[in-house]
Amino acid sequence: MIEEGSKSSKATVEKRQLFMEMRAQNFDVIRLSTYRTACKLRFVQKRCNLHLVDVWNMIEAFRDNGLSTLDHNAEINVSRLETILSSIFYQLNKRLPTTHQINVEQSIGLLLNFMVATYDSEGHGKLTVFSMKSMLATMCGGKIVDKLRYIFSQISDSSGTMVFAKFDQFLREVLKLPTAVFEGPSFGYTEHSVRTCFPQQKKILLNTFLDVMMADPPPQCLVWLPLMHRLANVENVFHPVECSYCRSESMMGFRYRCQQCHGYQLCQNCFWRGHASGPHSNQHQMKEHSSWKSPAKKLSHAISKSLGCVPIGEPPHPVFPEAAERPQDLAHPAQLKPVSNNMNDTILMSSGAPTSGKSSTLESPSRLDEEHRLIARYAARLAAEASNSTQCPPTDLSFNFDANKQQRQLIAELENKNREILQEIQRLRLEHEQASQPTPEKAQQNPTLLAELRLLRHRKDELEKRMSALQESRRELMVQLEGLMRLLKAQTGGSPHSSPSHSASCTMPMPIRSTSAGSTPTHTPQDCLAGVGDDVLDAFSQGVPRNLRNDLLVAADSITNTMSSLVKELHSVDDGLEDEEVNMRNGRDKVSSQRHYGNRHSTPSF
């Protein structure tokens, strides 16, 4: 009793797990019921890993588990349903690479509880074969046209015409899916659902059925079905456009453009939640875009379209033959031969119409006899060919099956190689960009380069400081020279004989220039002589540049002699006129010698 209670509680917890996870996604904030329903069913599909199972793999699973020979109204218990789901997911893991394996037990538990909660709400523990087929064929992966073709084969008669009663039964079963995700008020089943899809009572063949179900817009009760497939196709679509509301610089998924506000575009999250800004209103008509084209591509497409190079409108599905075809035996998947057309590669499946009127549908009781006759005919053919030659050529059936298998393997190998080549190109492009654009982080990782940069910066600072010091020293020396010349003028004002000697001695240049390599002076020489008198400036503005070192030595000697003469003159004032005359004579001799030396060397100009 305790074990049974624990099992029932565990089953209850697992039954609620999927719905609790779906509620956590907060899909109810989406204001449009169509998008809300499609998002919820897409979440259930991905959470149960049904999107990895193709519709043709699902048909093969039905055949392997003997469902193709059962009547639509036959019931199967939950235990057998669990066995069928186990075979589906274990076969899926065999097809997937080892790096993408799924948790089979978890997928089985989630899907089983969802199906029981959807189709066995009264707790009988049984489901009909048609309800299980309808649910799995609708929720599995694959193209919508292939799903609709399989569904039509289940609801059509021997002449390839849809039976309205069976289509009504299909709507009852498939519309339980929106009800299971709490969207029953919007997309629940009603008695008028069939008439909303096909208003006029007429003969519905396969192409007519596909035209109605894949129209734009589709029937109101099934409008969520094509939207769920479009959601799966645009999940990884990137739009390099800014959202006009949330200001996101890129969009993923759908993109919506307003037909009234110029340049107003919304991402799918803002549009689904009814956000609007500026003059835009939720009442404006919006156009849904599932891809992005550059302006140049749009222009070229418009030109090609105007010139008639591209078709104006593409059909939503390939056109299939209206004549009834021999029913394909789903017990032999090799008969499902691929047929290539302009739209896509589909698989030729019977519309449920045999050439003879003996067998009614694909799942009629006479199908078992046909299967035995087929096996006997193939066995007889193999035996006859084996007796004729030791190396018998393969039969048409095995040849087609092997050819299809080889083609699928070749396509898979080419896709893998293409994926590897694209990854290698991306890796090489990234490496090239990183190598061609060195970053500051790389420079910081090189200590030698950093040391050289610091040394050069330090050397530059030293040279600039030395240049400033030399310029300042030059200015100070010029100021001192100006003061000496003023003293000489003051002294020679009383004794005119001494004026030539002192003026000549003070005309000697004192050049100081920065000769450090690698530095550039930031001031002109005239800026460095700011505050110096006009006499000094006039003296330094004459002559041509010479050896600055010799000029500096000559100027230093001249200043020394002048200073000594001034000191002597100051000490000899109290000694009398005779001593003064002697000193003045000595001063004239020195001045004459300096004049003679100065005539030999011209003063440079700066």
CSV table of N, CA, C and O in Angstrom, one decimal, residues 486-596:
chain,number,residue,atom,x,y,z
A,486,ARG,N,75.2,99.1,-18.8
A,486,ARG,CA,74.7,100.3,-18.2
A,486,ARG,C,75.7,101.0,-17.3
A,486,ARG,O,75.9,102.2,-17.2
A,487,LEU,N,76.4,100.1,-16.5
A,487,LEU,CA,77.5,100.6,-15.6
A,487,LEU,C,78.6,101.3,-16.4
A,487,LEU,O,79.1,102.3,-16.0
A,488,LEU,N,78.9,100.7,-17.5
A,488,LEU,CA,80.0,101.2,-18.4
A,488,LEU,C,79.5,102.6,-18.9
A,488,LEU,O,80.3,103.6,-19.0
A,489,LYS,N,78.2,102.7,-19.3
A,489,LYS,CA,77.8,104.0,-19.8
A,489,LYS,C,77.8,105.0,-18.7
A,489,LYS,O,78.1,106.2,-19.0
A,490,ALA,N,77.4,104.6,-17.5
A,490,ALA,CA,77.4,105.5,-16.4
A,490,ALA,C,78.8,106.0,-16.1
A,490,ALA,O,79.0,107.2,-15.7
A,491,GLN,N,79.8,105.1,-16.1
A,491,GLN,CA,81.2,105.5,-15.8
A,491,GLN,C,81.8,106.4,-16.9
A,491,GLN,O,82.5,107.3,-16.7
A,492,THR,N,81.4,106.0,-18.2
A,492,THR,CA,82.0,106.8,-19.3
A,492,THR,C,81.3,108.1,-19.6
A,492,THR,O,81.7,108.9,-20.4
A,493,GLY,N,80.2,108.3,-18.8
A,493,GLY,CA,79.5,109.6,-19.0
A,493,GLY,C,80.4,110.8,-18.5
A,493,GLY,O,80.3,111.8,-19.1
A,494,GLY,N,81.2,110.5,-17.5
A,494,GLY,CA,82.1,111.6,-17.0
A,494,GLY,C,83.4,111.6,-17.7
A,494,GLY,O,84.1,112.6,-17.7
A,495,SER,N,83.9,110.5,-18.2
A,495,SER,CA,85.2,110.4,-18.9
A,495,SER,C,84.9,109.9,-20.3
A,495,SER,O,84.8,108.7,-20.5
A,496,PRO,N,84.8,110.7,-21.2
A,496,PRO,CA,84.5,110.2,-22.6
A,496,PRO,C,85.6,109.4,-23.2
A,496,PRO,O,85.3,108.7,-24.2
A,497,HIS,N,86.8,109.4,-22.7
A,497,HIS,CA,87.8,108.5,-23.3
A,497,HIS,C,87.6,107.1,-23.1
A,497,HIS,O,88.1,106.3,-23.9
A,498,SER,N,86.9,106.8,-22.1
A,498,SER,CA,86.7,105.3,-21.8
A,498,SER,C,85.5,104.7,-22.5
A,498,SER,O,85.3,103.5,-22.4
A,499,SER,N,84.7,105.5,-23.1
A,499,SER,CA,83.5,105.0,-23.7
A,499,SER,C,83.8,104.0,-24.8
A,499,SER,O,83.1,102.9,-24.8
A,500,PRO,N,84.7,104.2,-25.7
A,500,PRO,CA,84.9,103.2,-26.7
A,500,PRO,C,85.3,101.9,-26.2
A,500,PRO,O,84.9,100.8,-26.7
A,501,SER,N,86.2,101.9,-25.2
A,501,SER,CA,86.7,100.6,-24.8
A,501,SER,C,85.6,99.8,-24.1
A,501,SER,O,85.5,98.6,-24.4
A,502,HIS,N,84.8,100.4,-23.3
A,502,HIS,CA,83.8,99.6,-22.6
A,502,HIS,C,82.7,99.2,-23.6
A,502,HIS,O,82.2,98.1,-23.5
A,503,SER,N,82.3,100.0,-24.5
A,503,SER,CA,81.3,99.6,-25.4
A,503,SER,C,81.8,98.5,-26.3
A,503,SER,O,81.0,97.6,-26.7
A,504,ALA,N,83.0,98.6,-26.6
A,504,ALA,CA,83.6,97.5,-27.5
A,504,ALA,C,83.7,96.2,-26.8
A,504,ALA,O,83.4,95.2,-27.3
A,505,SER,N,84.0,96.3,-25.5
A,505,SER,CA,84.1,95.0,-24.7
A,505,SER,C,82.8,94.4,-24.5
A,505,SER,O,82.7,93.2,-24.2
A,506,CYS,N,81.7,95.2,-24.5
A,506,CYS,CA,80.4,94.6,-24.2
A,506,CYS,C,79.7,94.2,-25.4
A,506,CYS,O,78.5,93.7,-25.3
A,507,THR,N,80.2,94.3,-26.5
A,507,THR,CA,79.6,93.8,-27.7
A,507,THR,C,79.9,92.4,-28.0
A,507,THR,O,79.5,91.9,-29.0
A,508,MET,N,80.6,91.7,-27.1
A,508,MET,CA,81.0,90.3,-27.4
A,508,MET,C,79.7,89.5,-27.2
A,508,MET,O,79.0,89.6,-26.2
A,509,PRO,N,79.5,88.5,-28.0
A,509,PRO,CA,78.3,87.6,-27.8
A,509,PRO,C,78.5,86.6,-26.7
A,509,PRO,O,79.6,86.2,-26.4
A,510,MET,N,77.4,86.2,-26.2
A,510,MET,CA,77.4,85.1,-25.2
A,510,MET,C,76.3,84.1,-25.6
A,510,MET,O,75.2,84.0,-25.0
A,511,PRO,N,76.5,83.3,-26.7
A,511,PRO,CA,75.5,82.4,-27.2
A,511,PRO,C,75.4,81.2,-26.3
A,511,PRO,O,76.3,80.5,-26.0
A,512,ILE,N,74.1,80.8,-26.0
A,512,ILE,CA,73.9,79.6,-25.3
A,512,ILE,C,72.7,78.9,-26.0
A,512,ILE,O,71.6,79.4,-25.9
A,513,ARG,N,72.9,77.8,-26.6
A,513,ARG,CA,71.9,77.1,-27.4
A,513,ARG,C,71.9,75.6,-27.0
A,513,ARG,O,72.9,75.0,-26.7
A,514,SER,N,70.7,75.1,-27.1
A,514,SER,CA,70.5,73.7,-26.8
A,514,SER,C,71.0,72.8,-28.0
A,514,SER,O,70.4,72.9,-29.0
A,515,THR,N,72.0,72.0,-27.8
A,515,THR,CA,72.5,71.2,-28.8
A,515,THR,C,72.2,69.7,-28.5
A,515,THR,O,72.8,68.8,-29.1
A,516,SER,N,71.3,69.4,-27.6
A,516,SER,CA,70.9,68.0,-27.3
A,516,SER,C,70.2,67.4,-28.4
A,516,SER,O,69.2,68.0,-28.9
A,517,ALA,N,70.6,66.2,-28.8
A,517,ALA,CA,70.0,65.5,-29.9
A,517,ALA,C,68.6,65.0,-29.5
A,517,ALA,O,68.5,64.5,-28.4
A,518,GLY,N,67.7,65.0,-30.4
A,518,GLY,CA,66.4,64.4,-30.2
A,518,GLY,C,65.4,65.4,-29.5
A,518,GLY,O,64.3,65.0,-29.3
A,519,SER,N,65.8,66.6,-29.1
A,519,SER,CA,64.9,67.6,-28.5
A,519,SER,C,64.7,68.7,-29.5
A,519,SER,O,65.6,69.1,-30.2
A,520,THR,N,63.5,69.3,-29.4
A,520,THR,CA,63.1,70.4,-30.3
A,520,THR,C,62.8,71.6,-29.4
A,520,THR,O,62.0,71.5,-28.5
A,521,PRO,N,63.4,72.8,-29.6
A,521,PRO,CA,63.1,73.9,-28.8
A,521,PRO,C,61.7,74.3,-28.9
A,521,PRO,O,61.1,74.3,-30.0
A,522,THR,N,61.1,74.6,-27.8
A,522,THR,CA,59.7,75.0,-27.8
A,522,THR,C,59.6,76.5,-27.8
A,522,THR,O,58.4,77.0,-27.9
A,523,HIS,N,60.7,77.4,-27.7
A,523,HIS,CA,60.6,78.8,-27.8
A,523,HIS,C,61.6,79.3,-28.8
A,523,HIS,O,62.7,78.7,-29.0
A,524,THR,N,61.4,80.4,-29.3
A,524,THR,CA,62.3,81.1,-30.2
A,524,THR,C,63.4,81.8,-29.4
A,524,THR,O,63.2,82.1,-28.3
A,525,PRO,N,64.6,82.1,-30.0
A,525,PRO,CA,65.6,82.8,-29.3
A,525,PRO,C,65.1,84.1,-28.8
A,525,PRO,O,65.5,84.6,-27.7
A,526,GLN,N,64.3,84.9,-29.5
A,526,GLN,CA,63.8,86.1,-29.0
A,526,GLN,C,63.0,86.0,-27.8
A,526,GLN,O,63.0,86.9,-27.0
A,527,ASP,N,62.3,84.9,-27.7
A,527,ASP,CA,61.5,84.7,-26.5
A,527,ASP,C,62.4,84.5,-25.3
A,527,ASP,O,62.0,84.9,-24.1
A,528,CYS,N,63.5,83.9,-25.5
A,528,CYS,CA,64.4,83.6,-24.3
A,528,CYS,C,65.1,84.9,-23.9
A,528,CYS,O,65.7,85.0,-22.8
A,529,LEU,N,65.1,86.0,-24.7
A,529,LEU,CA,65.8,87.3,-24.4
A,529,LEU,C,64.8,88.3,-23.9
A,529,LEU,O,65.0,89.5,-23.9
A,530,ALA,N,63.6,87.8,-23.4
A,530,ALA,CA,62.6,88.7,-22.9
A,530,ALA,C,63.1,89.4,-21.7
A,530,ALA,O,63.7,88.8,-20.7
A,531,GLY,N,63.0,90.7,-21.6
A,531,GLY,CA,63.5,91.5,-20.5
A,531,GLY,C,64.9,92.1,-20.7
A,531,GLY,O,65.4,92.8,-19.8
A,532,VAL,N,65.6,91.7,-21.8
A,532,VAL,CA,66.9,92.2,-22.1
A,532,VAL,C,66.8,93.5,-22.8
A,532,VAL,O,65.9,93.7,-23.6
A,533,GLY,N,67.8,94.4,-22.6
A,533,GLY,CA,67.7,95.7,-23.2
A,533,GLY,C,68.0,95.7,-24.7
A,533,GLY,O,68.4,94.7,-25.3
A,534,ASP,N,67.7,96.9,-25.3
A,534,ASP,CA,67.8,97.0,-26.7
A,534,ASP,C,69.3,96.9,-27.2
A,534,ASP,O,69.5,96.4,-28.3
A,535,ASP,N,70.2,97.3,-26.4
A,535,ASP,CA,71.6,97.3,-26.8
A,535,ASP,C,72.1,95.9,-27.0
A,535,ASP,O,72.8,95.5,-27.9
A,536,VAL,N,71.7,95.0,-26.1
A,536,VAL,CA,72.1,93.6,-26.2
A,536,VAL,C,71.4,93.0,-27.4
A,536,VAL,O,72.0,92.2,-28.1
A,537,LEU,N,70.1,93.3,-27.6
A,537,LEU,CA,69.4,92.7,-28.7
A,537,LEU,C,70.1,93.1,-30.0
A,537,LEU,O,70.2,92.4,-31.0
A,538,ASP,N,70.4,94.4,-30.1
A,538,ASP,CA,71.1,94.9,-31.3
A,538,ASP,C,72.4,94.3,-31.5
A,538,ASP,O,72.8,94.0,-32.7
A,539,ALA,N,73.1,94.0,-30.4
A,539,ALA,CA,74.4,93.4,-30.6
A,539,ALA,C,74.3,91.9,-31.1
A,539,ALA,O,75.1,91.5,-31.9
A,540,PHE,N,73.2,91.2,-30.7
A,540,PHE,CA,73.1,89.8,-31.1
A,540,PHE,C,72.3,89.7,-32.4
A,540,PHE,O,72.2,88.6,-32.9
A,541,SER,N,71.8,90.8,-32.9
A,541,SER,CA,71.1,90.7,-34.2
A,541,SER,C,72.1,90.9,-35.4
A,541,SER,O,71.6,91.0,-36.5
A,542,GLN,N,73.3,91.1,-35.2
A,542,GLN,CA,74.3,91.4,-36.3
A,542,GLN,C,75.2,90.1,-36.5
A,542,GLN,O,75.4,89.4,-35.6
A,543,GLY,N,75.7,90.0,-37.7
A,543,GLY,CA,76.7,89.0,-38.0
A,543,GLY,C,76.0,87.7,-38.4
A,543,GLY,O,74.8,87.6,-38.5
A,544,VAL,N,76.8,86.7,-38.6
A,544,VAL,CA,76.4,85.4,-39.1
A,544,VAL,C,76.8,84.4,-38.0
A,544,VAL,O,77.7,84.6,-37.3
A,545,PRO,N,76.1,83.2,-37.9
A,545,PRO,CA,76.4,82.2,-36.9
A,545,PRO,C,77.8,81.7,-37.1
A,545,PRO,O,78.3,81.4,-38.2
A,546,ARG,N,78.6,81.5,-36.0
A,546,ARG,CA,79.9,80.9,-36.1
A,546,ARG,C,80.0,79.9,-35.0
A,546,ARG,O,79.0,79.4,-34.5
A,547,ASN,N,81.2,79.6,-34.6
A,547,ASN,CA,81.5,78.6,-33.6
A,547,ASN,C,81.0,79.1,-32.3
A,547,ASN,O,81.6,80.1,-31.7
A,548,LEU,N,79.9,78.6,-31.7
A,548,LEU,CA,79.4,79.2,-30.5
A,548,LEU,C,80.3,79.0,-29.3
A,548,LEU,O,80.3,79.8,-28.4
A,549,ARG,N,81.0,77.9,-29.3
A,549,ARG,CA,81.9,77.7,-28.1
A,549,ARG,C,83.0,78.7,-28.0
A,549,ARG,O,83.3,79.3,-27.0
A,550,ASN,N,83.6,79.1,-29.2
A,550,ASN,CA,84.7,80.1,-29.2
A,550,ASN,C,84.1,81.5,-28.8
A,550,ASN,O,84.7,82.2,-28.0
A,551,ASP,N,82.9,81.8,-29.3
A,551,ASP,CA,82.3,83.0,-28.9
A,551,ASP,C,82.0,83.1,-27.4
A,551,ASP,O,82.1,84.1,-26.8
A,552,LEU,N,81.6,82.0,-26.9
A,552,LEU,CA,81.3,81.9,-25.4
A,552,LEU,C,82.5,82.2,-24.6
A,552,LEU,O,82.6,82.9,-23.6
A,553,LEU,N,83.7,81.6,-25.1
A,553,LEU,CA,84.9,81.8,-24.3
A,553,LEU,C,85.4,83.3,-24.5
A,553,LEU,O,85.9,83.9,-23.5
A,554,VAL,N,85.3,83.8,-25.6
A,554,VAL,CA,85.7,85.2,-25.8
A,554,VAL,C,84.9,86.2,-25.0
A,554,VAL,O,85.3,87.1,-24.4
A,555,ALA,N,83.5,85.9,-25.0
A,555,ALA,CA,82.6,86.7,-24.2
A,555,ALA,C,83.0,86.6,-22.7
A,555,ALA,O,83.0,87.6,-22.0
A,556,ALA,N,83.3,85.4,-22.2
A,556,ALA,CA,83.7,85.2,-20.8
A,556,ALA,C,84.9,86.0,-20.5
A,556,ALA,O,85.0,86.7,-19.4
A,557,ASP,N,85.9,86.0,-21.4
A,557,ASP,CA,87.2,86.7,-21.1
A,557,ASP,C,86.9,88.2,-21.1
A,557,ASP,O,87.5,89.0,-20.2
A,558,SER,N,86.1,88.7,-22.0
A,558,SER,CA,85.8,90.1,-22.0
A,558,SER,C,85.1,90.6,-20.8
A,558,SER,O,85.4,91.6,-20.2
A,559,ILE,N,84.1,89.8,-20.3
A,559,ILE,CA,83.4,90.2,-19.1
A,559,ILE,C,84.4,90.2,-17.9
A,559,ILE,O,84.3,91.1,-17.0
A,560,THR,N,85.3,89.2,-17.9
A,560,THR,CA,86.2,89.2,-16.7
A,560,THR,C,87.1,90.4,-16.7
A,560,THR,O,87.4,91.0,-15.7
A,561,ASN,N,87.6,90.8,-17.9
A,561,ASN,CA,88.5,92.0,-18.0
A,561,ASN,C,87.7,93.2,-17.6
A,561,ASN,O,88.2,94.1,-16.9
A,562,THR,N,86.5,93.3,-18.1
A,562,THR,CA,85.7,94.5,-17.8
A,562,THR,C,85.4,94.6,-16.3
A,562,THR,O,85.5,95.7,-15.7
A,563,MET,N,85.1,93.5,-15.7
A,563,MET,CA,84.8,93.5,-14.2
A,563,MET,C,86.1,93.9,-13.4
A,563,MET,O,86.0,94.7,-12.5
A,564,SER,N,87.2,93.4,-13.9
A,564,SER,CA,88.5,93.8,-13.1
A,564,SER,C,88.8,95.3,-13.3
A,564,SER,O,89.2,95.9,-12.3
A,565,SER,N,88.5,95.8,-14.5
A,565,SER,CA,88.8,97.2,-14.7
A,565,SER,C,87.8,98.1,-13.9
A,565,SER,O,88.2,99.1,-13.3
A,566,LEU,N,86.6,97.6,-13.7
A,566,LEU,CA,85.6,98.4,-12.9
A,566,LEU,C,86.0,98.4,-11.5
A,566,LEU,O,85.9,99.4,-10.7
A,567,VAL,N,86.5,97.2,-11.0
A,567,VAL,CA,86.9,97.1,-9.6
A,567,VAL,C,88.1,98.1,-9.3
A,567,VAL,O,88.2,98.8,-8.3
A,568,LYS,N,89.0,98.1,-10.3
A,568,LYS,CA,90.2,98.9,-10.1
A,568,LYS,C,89.8,100.4,-10.1
A,568,LYS,O,90.3,101.2,-9.3
A,569,GLU,N,88.8,100.8,-10.9
A,569,GLU,CA,88.4,102.1,-11.0
A,569,GLU,C,87.7,102.6,-9.7
A,569,GLU,O,87.9,103.7,-9.2
A,570,LEU,N,87.0,101.7,-9.1
A,570,LEU,CA,86.3,102.0,-7.9
A,570,LEU,C,87.3,102.2,-6.7
A,570,LEU,O,87.1,103.1,-5.9
A,571,HIS,N,88.4,101.4,-6.7
A,571,HIS,CA,89.4,101.5,-5.6
A,571,HIS,C,90.3,102.7,-5.8
A,571,HIS,O,91.0,103.1,-4.9
A,572,SER,N,90.4,103.1,-7.1
A,572,SER,CA,91.4,104.2,-7.3
A,572,SER,C,90.8,105.6,-7.3
A,572,SER,O,91.5,106.6,-7.6
A,573,VAL,N,89.5,105.8,-6.9
A,573,VAL,CA,88.9,107.1,-6.9
A,573,VAL,C,89.6,107.9,-5.8
A,573,VAL,O,89.8,109.1,-6.0
A,574,ASP,N,89.8,107.3,-4.6
A,574,ASP,CA,90.4,108.1,-3.5
A,574,ASP,C,91.9,108.3,-3.6
A,574,ASP,O,92.5,109.1,-2.8
A,575,ASP,N,92.6,107.7,-4.5
A,575,ASP,CA,94.0,107.8,-4.6
A,575,ASP,C,94.5,109.1,-5.4
A,575,ASP,O,95.6,109.4,-5.5
A,576,GLY,N,93.5,109.7,-6.1
A,576,GLY,CA,94.0,111.0,-6.8
A,576,GLY,C,93.9,110.8,-8.3
A,576,GLY,O,93.6,109.8,-8.8
A,577,LEU,N,94.1,111.9,-8.9
A,577,LEU,CA,93.9,112.0,-10.3
A,577,LEU,C,95.0,111.3,-11.1
A,577,LEU,O,94.8,110.7,-12.1
A,578,GLU,N,96.2,111.2,-10.5
A,578,GLU,CA,97.3,110.6,-11.2
A,578,GLU,C,97.0,109.1,-11.3
A,578,GLU,O,97.2,108.5,-12.4
A,579,ASP,N,96.6,108.5,-10.2
A,579,ASP,CA,96.3,107.0,-10.3
A,579,ASP,C,95.2,106.8,-11.2
A,579,ASP,O,95.2,105.7,-11.9
A,580,GLU,N,94.2,107.7,-11.2
A,580,GLU,CA,93.1,107.5,-12.1
A,580,GLU,C,93.5,107.5,-13.6
A,580,GLU,O,93.1,106.7,-14.4
A,581,GLU,N,94.4,108.5,-13.9
A,581,GLU,CA,94.9,108.5,-15.3
A,581,GLU,C,95.7,107.3,-15.6
A,581,GLU,O,95.6,106.8,-16.7
A,582,VAL,N,96.4,106.7,-14.7
A,582,VAL,CA,97.2,105.5,-15.0
A,582,VAL,C,96.2,104.3,-15.3
A,582,VAL,O,96.3,103.5,-16.2
A,583,ASN,N,95.2,104.3,-14.4
A,583,ASN,CA,94.3,103.2,-14.6
A,583,ASN,C,93.5,103.3,-15.9
A,583,ASN,O,93.2,102.3,-16.6
A,584,MET,N,93.1,104.6,-16.3
A,584,MET,CA,92.4,104.8,-17.5
A,584,MET,C,93.2,104.4,-18.7
A,584,MET,O,92.8,103.9,-19.7
A,585,ARG,N,94.6,104.7,-18.6
A,585,ARG,CA,95.5,104.4,-19.7
A,585,ARG,C,95.5,102.8,-19.8
A,585,ARG,O,95.6,102.3,-20.9
A,586,ASN,N,95.6,102.2,-18.7
A,586,ASN,CA,95.6,100.7,-18.8
A,586,ASN,C,94.3,100.2,-19.4
A,586,ASN,O,94.3,99.2,-20.1
A,587,GLY,N,93.2,100.9,-19.0
A,587,GLY,CA,91.9,100.4,-19.5
A,587,GLY,C,91.9,100.6,-21.0
A,587,GLY,O,91.3,99.8,-21.8
A,588,ARG,N,92.5,101.8,-21.6
A,588,ARG,CA,92.5,102.0,-23.0
A,588,ARG,C,93.2,100.9,-23.7
A,588,ARG,O,92.9,100.4,-24.8
A,589,ASP,N,94.4,100.5,-23.1
A,589,ASP,CA,95.2,99.5,-23.8
A,589,ASP,C,94.4,98.2,-23.9
A,589,ASP,O,94.4,97.5,-24.9
A,590,LYS,N,93.7,97.9,-22.9
A,590,LYS,CA,93.0,96.6,-22.9
A,590,LYS,C,91.8,96.7,-23.9
A,590,LYS,O,91.5,95.7,-24.6
A,591,VAL,N,91.1,97.8,-23.9
A,591,VAL,CA,90.0,98.0,-24.8
A,591,VAL,C,90.5,97.9,-26.2
A,591,VAL,O,89.9,97.3,-27.1
A,592,SER,N,91.6,98.5,-26.5
A,592,SER,CA,92.1,98.5,-27.9
A,592,SER,C,92.5,97.1,-28.3
A,592,SER,O,92.2,96.7,-29.4
A,593,SER,N,93.1,96.3,-27.3
A,593,SER,CA,93.4,94.9,-27.7
A,593,SER,C,92.1,94.1,-27.9
A,593,SER,O,92.0,93.3,-28.8
A,594,GLN,N,91.1,94.4,-27.1
A,594,GLN,CA,89.8,93.7,-27.3
A,594,GLN,C,89.2,94.1,-28.6
A,594,GLN,O,88.6,93.3,-29.3
A,595,ARG,N,89.3,95.4,-29.0
A,595,ARG,CA,88.7,95.8,-30.2
A,595,ARG,C,89.4,95.2,-31.4
A,595,ARG,O,88.8,94.8,-32.4
A,596,HIS,N,90.7,95.1,-31.3
A,596,HIS,CA,91.5,94.4,-32.3
A,596,HIS,C,91.0,92.9,-32.4
A,596,HIS,O,90.9,92.4,-33.5
